[in-house]
CSV table of C-alpha atoms in Angstrom, one decimal:
chain,number,residue,atom,x,y,z
K,1,UNK,CA,6.2,37.2,40.3
K,2,UNK,CA,5.9,34.3,42.7
K,3,UNK,CA,8.7,31.7,42.9
K,4,UNK,CA,9.8,32.3,39.3
K,5,UNK,CA,11.4,35.6,40.1
K,6,UNK,CA,14.4,37.3,38.4
K,7,UNK,CA,16.9,38.9,40.7
K,8,UNK,CA,19.0,41.9,39.6
K,9,UNK,CA,22.5,42.0,41.0
K,10,UNK,CA,25.2,44.3,39.7
K,11,UNK,CA,23.1,45.0,36.6
K,12,UNK,CA,23.2,41.3,35.6
K,13,UNK,CA,20.0,39.2,35.3
K,14,UNK,CA,20.3,35.9,37.2
K,15,UNK,CA,17.4,33.5,36.6
K,16,UNK,CA,16.4,31.2,39.4
K,17,UNK,CA,17.1,27.4,39.1
K,18,UNK,CA,13.6,26.6,38.0
K,19,UNK,CA,13.7,29.1,35.1
K,20,UNK,CA,17.1,27.8,34.1
K,21,UNK,CA,15.8,24.3,34.0
K,22,UNK,CA,12.9,25.4,31.7
K,23,UNK,CA,15.5,27.0,29.3
K,24,UNK,CA,17.6,23.9,29.3
K,25,UNK,CA,14.6,21.7,28.6
K,26,UNK,CA,13.5,23.9,25.6
K,27,UNK,CA,17.0,23.9,24.2
K,28,UNK,CA,17.3,20.1,24.5
K,29,UNK,CA,13.9,19.6,22.7
K,30,UNK,CA,15.0,22.0,19.9
K,31,UNK,CA,18.3,20.1,19.5
K,32,UNK,CA,16.6,16.7,19.3
K,33,UNK,CA,14.2,18.0,16.7
K,34,UNK,CA,17.1,18.8,14.4
K,35,UNK,CA,19.2,15.8,15.4
K,36,UNK,CA,21.1,15.3,18.7
K,37,UNK,CA,21.1,11.6,19.5
K,38,UNK,CA,24.6,10.6,18.7
K,39,UNK,CA,24.4,7.4,20.8
K,40,UNK,CA,21.5,6.0,18.9
K,41,UNK,CA,22.9,7.1,15.5
K,42,UNK,CA,26.3,5.6,16.3
K,43,UNK,CA,24.8,2.3,17.4
K,44,UNK,CA,22.7,2.0,14.2
K,45,UNK,CA,25.6,2.9,11.9
K,46,UNK,CA,27.9,0.5,13.7
K,47,UNK,CA,25.4,-2.3,13.1
K,48,UNK,CA,25.2,-1.4,9.5
K,49,UNK,CA,28.9,-1.4,9.1
K,50,UNK,CA,29.1,-4.8,10.8
K,51,UNK,CA,26.7,-6.2,8.3
K,52,UNK,CA,23.8,-7.2,10.6
K,53,UNK,CA,20.7,-8.5,9.0
K,54,UNK,CA,18.2,-6.9,11.5
K,55,UNK,CA,18.0,-3.6,13.4
K,56,UNK,CA,15.0,-3.2,15.7
K,57,UNK,CA,15.1,0.4,17.1
K,58,UNK,CA,12.0,1.0,19.0
K,59,UNK,CA,11.4,4.1,21.2
K,60,UNK,CA,8.6,5.9,22.8
K,61,UNK,CA,6.7,5.4,26.0
K,62,UNK,CA,6.4,1.6,25.8
K,63,UNK,CA,9.4,-0.5,24.7
K,64,UNK,CA,9.4,-3.9,23.0
K,65,UNK,CA,12.4,-5.5,24.7
K,66,UNK,CA,14.0,-8.3,22.8
K,67,UNK,CA,17.5,-9.4,21.8
K,68,UNK,CA,19.3,-6.8,19.6
K,69,UNK,CA,16.8,-4.0,20.4
K,70,UNK,CA,18.3,-0.5,20.6
K,71,UNK,CA,17.2,0.5,24.1
K,72,UNK,CA,18.0,4.3,24.2
K,73,UNK,CA,14.8,6.2,24.2
K,74,UNK,CA,15.9,9.5,22.6
K,75,UNK,CA,14.1,10.8,19.5
K,76,UNK,CA,15.8,10.9,16.1
K,77,UNK,CA,15.9,14.2,14.4
K,78,UNK,CA,16.2,15.1,10.7
K,79,UNK,CA,20.0,15.3,10.8
K,80,UNK,CA,20.2,12.0,12.6
K,81,UNK,CA,18.1,10.3,9.9
K,82,UNK,CA,20.1,11.8,7.1
K,83,UNK,CA,23.3,10.2,8.6
K,84,UNK,CA,21.6,6.9,9.0
K,85,UNK,CA,20.1,7.0,5.5
K,86,UNK,CA,23.5,7.7,3.9
K,87,UNK,CA,24.9,4.5,5.4
K,88,UNK,CA,21.6,2.6,4.7
K,89,UNK,CA,21.8,3.4,1.0
K,90,UNK,CA,25.2,1.7,0.8
K,91,UNK,CA,24.5,-1.4,3.0
K,92,UNK,CA,24.6,-4.9,1.5
K,93,UNK,CA,23.3,-7.2,4.3
K,94,UNK,CA,20.4,-5.6,6.2
K,95,UNK,CA,17.1,-7.4,5.7
K,96,UNK,CA,14.9,-5.9,8.5
K,97,UNK,CA,14.8,-2.3,9.8
K,98,UNK,CA,12.4,-1.1,12.4
K,99,UNK,CA,12.5,2.6,13.4
K,100,UNK,CA,9.4,2.9,15.6
K,101,UNK,CA,8.3,5.8,17.8
K,102,UNK,CA,11.4,7.8,17.1
K,103,UNK,CA,9.6,11.0,16.1
K,104,UNK,CA,11.5,12.0,13.0
K,105,UNK,CA,8.5,13.1,10.9
K,106,UNK,CA,8.5,13.8,7.2
K,107,UNK,CA,12.2,14.7,7.1
K,108,UNK,CA,13.2,11.3,8.3
K,109,UNK,CA,10.8,9.6,6.0
K,110,UNK,CA,12.2,11.5,3.0
K,111,UNK,CA,15.8,10.5,4.1
K,112,UNK,CA,14.7,6.8,4.2
K,113,UNK,CA,13.1,7.1,0.8
K,114,UNK,CA,16.3,8.3,-0.8
K,115,UNK,CA,18.1,5.2,0.6
K,116,UNK,CA,15.3,3.0,-0.9
K,117,UNK,CA,16.0,4.5,-4.3
K,118,UNK,CA,19.7,3.6,-4.2
K,119,UNK,CA,20.5,0.6,-6.4
K,120,UNK,CA,22.9,-0.6,-3.6
K,121,UNK,CA,20.0,-0.9,-1.1
K,122,UNK,CA,19.0,-4.3,-2.5
K,123,UNK,CA,18.7,-6.6,0.5
K,124,UNK,CA,16.1,-4.8,2.7
K,125,UNK,CA,12.9,-6.8,2.8
K,126,UNK,CA,11.1,-5.5,5.9
K,127,UNK,CA,10.6,-1.8,6.9
K,128,UNK,CA,8.6,-0.4,9.7
K,129,UNK,CA,8.4,3.4,10.3
K,130,UNK,CA,5.3,3.2,12.6
K,131,UNK,CA,4.5,6.0,15.1
K,132,UNK,CA,6.8,8.7,13.7
K,133,UNK,CA,4.6,11.6,13.0
K,134,UNK,CA,4.8,11.0,9.2
K,135,UNK,CA,2.2,12.9,7.2
K,136,UNK,CA,1.0,12.6,3.6
K,137,UNK,CA,4.1,14.4,2.4
K,138,UNK,CA,6.6,11.9,3.9
K,139,UNK,CA,4.5,8.9,2.9
K,140,UNK,CA,4.4,10.2,-0.7
K,141,UNK,CA,8.2,10.2,-0.8
K,142,UNK,CA,8.3,6.6,0.5
K,143,UNK,CA,5.7,5.5,-2.1
K,144,UNK,CA,7.6,7.3,-4.9
K,145,UNK,CA,10.8,5.4,-4.0
K,146,UNK,CA,9.0,2.1,-3.9
K,147,UNK,CA,7.6,2.4,-7.4
K,148,UNK,CA,11.0,1.2,-8.6
K,149,UNK,CA,12.2,-0.8,-5.6
K,150,UNK,CA,11.4,-4.5,-6.1
K,151,UNK,CA,13.2,-6.0,-3.1
K,152,UNK,CA,11.2,-4.7,-0.1
K,153,UNK,CA,8.4,-7.2,0.9
K,154,UNK,CA,6.8,-5.6,3.9
K,155,UNK,CA,6.0,-2.0,4.7
K,156,UNK,CA,4.4,-0.8,7.9
K,157,UNK,CA,3.5,2.8,8.6
K,158,UNK,CA,0.6,2.5,11.1
K,159,UNK,CA,0.3,5.1,13.8
K,160,UNK,CA,1.3,8.1,11.7
K,161,UNK,CA,-0.7,11.1,10.4
K,162,UNK,CA,-2.0,9.9,7.1
K,163,UNK,CA,-5.0,11.1,5.2
K,164,UNK,CA,-6.7,11.2,1.8
K,165,UNK,CA,-3.5,11.9,-0.3
K,166,UNK,CA,-1.8,8.9,1.2
K,167,UNK,CA,-4.3,6.4,-0.2
K,168,UNK,CA,-3.8,7.9,-3.6
K,169,UNK,CA,0.0,7.7,-3.2
K,170,UNK,CA,-0.3,4.1,-2.1
K,171,UNK,CA,-2.5,3.3,-5.2
K,172,UNK,CA,0.0,4.8,-7.6
K,173,UNK,CA,2.9,2.9,-6.0
K,174,UNK,CA,1.0,-0.4,-6.0
K,175,UNK,CA,0.3,0.0,-9.7
K,176,UNK,CA,4.0,0.0,-10.5
K,177,UNK,CA,5.6,-2.0,-7.6
K,178,UNK,CA,6.6,-5.6,-8.3
K,179,UNK,CA,7.9,-6.7,-4.9
K,180,UNK,CA,5.7,-5.8,-2.0
K,181,UNK,CA,3.7,-8.5,-0.3
K,182,UNK,CA,2.5,-6.8,2.9
K,183,UNK,CA,1.4,-3.2,3.5
K,184,UNK,CA,-0.1,-1.8,6.7
K,185,UNK,CA,-1.1,1.8,7.2
K,186,UNK,CA,-3.5,3.7,9.4
K,187,UNK,CA,-5.4,6.8,8.3
K,188,UNK,CA,-7.0,9.3,10.7
K,189,UNK,CA,-4.7,12.2,11.3
K,190,UNK,CA,-4.5,13.8,7.8
K,191,UNK,CA,-7.1,15.3,5.5
K,192,UNK,CA,-10.4,13.4,6.1
K,193,UNK,CA,-12.8,12.2,5.1
K,194,UNK,CA,-10.9,10.5,2.3
K,195,UNK,CA,-12.0,11.8,-1.0
K,196,UNK,CA,-13.5,9.6,-3.7
K,197,UNK,CA,-10.6,10.1,-6.0
K,198,UNK,CA,-8.1,8.8,-3.4
K,199,UNK,CA,-10.2,5.7,-2.8
K,200,UNK,CA,-10.5,5.0,-6.5
K,201,UNK,CA,-6.8,5.6,-6.9
K,202,UNK,CA,-6.1,2.8,-4.3
K,203,UNK,CA,-8.6,0.6,-6.1
K,204,UNK,CA,-6.9,1.1,-9.5
K,205,UNK,CA,-3.5,0.3,-7.9
K,206,UNK,CA,-4.8,-2.9,-6.3
K,207,UNK,CA,-6.4,-4.0,-9.6
K,208,UNK,CA,-3.1,-3.6,-11.4
K,209,UNK,CA,-0.9,-5.1,-8.7
K,210,UNK,CA,0.3,-8.7,-8.9
K,211,UNK,CA,2.4,-9.3,-5.8
K,212,UNK,CA,0.5,-7.9,-2.8
K,213,UNK,CA,-0.8,-10.6,-0.4
K,214,UNK,CA,-1.8,-8.7,2.7
K,215,UNK,CA,-3.2,-5.2,2.9
K,216,UNK,CA,-4.4,-3.4,6.1
K,217,UNK,CA,-5.9,0.1,5.9
K,218,UNK,CA,-7.4,1.1,9.2
K,219,UNK,CA,-8.7,4.1,11.0
K,220,UNK,CA,-7.7,4.9,14.5
K,221,UNK,CA,-9.4,2.8,17.1
K,222,UNK,CA,-12.1,4.8,18.9
K,223,UNK,CA,-12.2,7.5,16.2
K,224,UNK,CA,-15.5,6.4,14.8
K,225,UNK,CA,-17.2,8.8,17.2
K,226,UNK,CA,-15.6,12.2,18.0
K,227,UNK,CA,-17.6,13.9,20.7
K,228,UNK,CA,-21.2,13.8,19.6
K,229,UNK,CA,-20.4,13.7,15.9
K,230,UNK,CA,-20.0,10.4,14.0
K,231,UNK,CA,-16.7,10.4,12.2
K,232,UNK,CA,-16.3,9.1,8.7
K,233,UNK,CA,-12.9,8.3,7.2
K,234,UNK,CA,-14.4,6.6,4.0
K,235,UNK,CA,-17.9,7.0,2.7
K,236,UNK,CA,-19.9,3.8,2.1
K,237,UNK,CA,-20.5,4.7,-1.6
K,238,UNK,CA,-16.7,5.1,-2.0
K,239,UNK,CA,-16.0,1.8,-0.2
K,240,UNK,CA,-18.4,0.1,-2.6
K,241,UNK,CA,-16.3,1.3,-5.5
K,242,UNK,CA,-13.2,0.0,-3.8
K,243,UNK,CA,-14.8,-3.5,-3.5
K,244,UNK,CA,-15.7,-3.2,-7.1
K,245,UNK,CA,-12.1,-2.7,-8.2
K,246,UNK,CA,-10.9,-5.4,-5.8
K,247,UNK,CA,-12.7,-8.0,-8.0
K,248,UNK,CA,-9.9,-7.4,-10.5
K,249,UNK,CA,-7.2,-8.4,-8.0
K,250,UNK,CA,-6.0,-12.0,-8.0
K,251,UNK,CA,-3.3,-12.0,-5.3
K,252,UNK,CA,-4.7,-10.7,-2.0
K,253,UNK,CA,-5.1,-13.3,0.7
K,254,UNK,CA,-5.8,-11.0,3.7
K,255,UNK,CA,-7.6,-7.7,3.6
K,256,UNK,CA,-8.3,-5.4,6.6
K,257,UNK,CA,-10.5,-2.3,6.2
K,258,UNK,CA,-11.3,-1.5,9.8
K,259,UNK,CA,-12.5,1.6,11.7
K,260,UNK,CA,-13.3,3.5,8.5
K,261,UNK,CA,-17.1,3.9,8.4
K,262,UNK,CA,-18.7,6.1,11.0
K,263,UNK,CA,-22.3,5.1,11.0
K,264,UNK,CA,-23.6,6.8,7.9
K,265,UNK,CA,-26.6,4.7,6.6
K,266,UNK,CA,-26.7,6.0,3.1
K,267,UNK,CA,-25.0,3.6,0.7
K,268,UNK,CA,-24.2,1.0,3.3
K,269,UNK,CA,-26.6,-1.6,1.8
K,270,UNK,CA,-25.0,-1.2,-1.6
K,271,UNK,CA,-21.6,-1.3,-0.1
K,272,UNK,CA,-22.2,-4.6,1.6
K,273,UNK,CA,-23.8,-6.0,-1.5
K,274,UNK,CA,-20.6,-5.2,-3.5
K,275,UNK,CA,-18.5,-6.6,-0.7
K,276,UNK,CA,-20.4,-9.9,-1.0
K,277,UNK,CA,-19.9,-9.9,-4.8
K,278,UNK,CA,-16.2,-9.4,-4.3
K,279,UNK,CA,-16.0,-12.3,-1.9
K,280,UNK,CA,-17.9,-14.6,-4.3
K,281,UNK,CA,-15.6,-13.7,-7.2
K,282,UNK,CA,-12.2,-13.6,-5.3
K,283,UNK,CA,-10.2,-16.8,-5.8
K,284,UNK,CA,-7.4,-15.8,-3.4
K,285,UNK,CA,-8.8,-14.0,-0.4
K,286,UNK,CA,-8.9,-16.1,2.8
K,287,UNK,CA,-9.3,-13.4,5.5
K,288,UNK,CA,-11.4,-10.2,5.6
K,289,UNK,CA,-11.5,-7.9,8.6
K,290,UNK,CA,-14.1,-5.1,8.6
K,291,UNK,CA,-14.1,-4.6,12.4
K,292,UNK,CA,-14.9,-1.3,14.0
K,293,UNK,CA,-17.0,0.0,11.1
K,294,UNK,CA,-20.3,1.5,12.4
K,295,UNK,CA,-22.9,0.7,9.7
K,296,UNK,CA,-26.1,2.3,10.8
């Protein structure tokens, strides 16, 4: 059994120190998944109680150190986020909240969405939930809450696990939202390629929206080629339909659709022709980023 032996003494199993360390590590990971980061939770709730206007709470491997940043690196679990959300829903001063690389997943996103629905949460203008393992499910809850929230101006959820359904959720939200000015998301970890209905749903939402100024929908950098197979997040023919609907939008000033096309030649020419038509008709757009798209 090598070094990881189990010794029997007086009919009692005694694990060696290495095995005990493994058990402790597994228990710690399980606790953190549910919620066992009281230091971080207490710090955030204290800030909320003190009426701060900005909470940058950024974890993960790399830290963005700056004044006011919560510097404890533990993950936030579902129960942690529920505690934070309860206080967030009753705050009256917070304008900017960044919970980045905290690993709370869909449960955490759902907790935040409930806070966004609360009438008392009327001052928050900037929300970043990037790199938190949020899937289409959690993103749908966020979008549902923002259909009636008119105070949030900026939403960032790049680095999560979003796919086809998320574009549809985003479109439905944009069709009803009357406050958002900036949205940034990244697709690439969910159900792909994005289906035509989801792309059209996003287009319909953008055509109806009257406040959005900046939109960034990007695939993951380097995902255009997976192994020897070209990867497609959005088909050229569907991108063409999106550009067609964008001609009905009169507010966008900056648009990023990057790392979405994976080198499929069919429909690229028509897609670029529609893009050109959109640019000629748009009276508001000043910046367009199509980088990372392999077009034949």
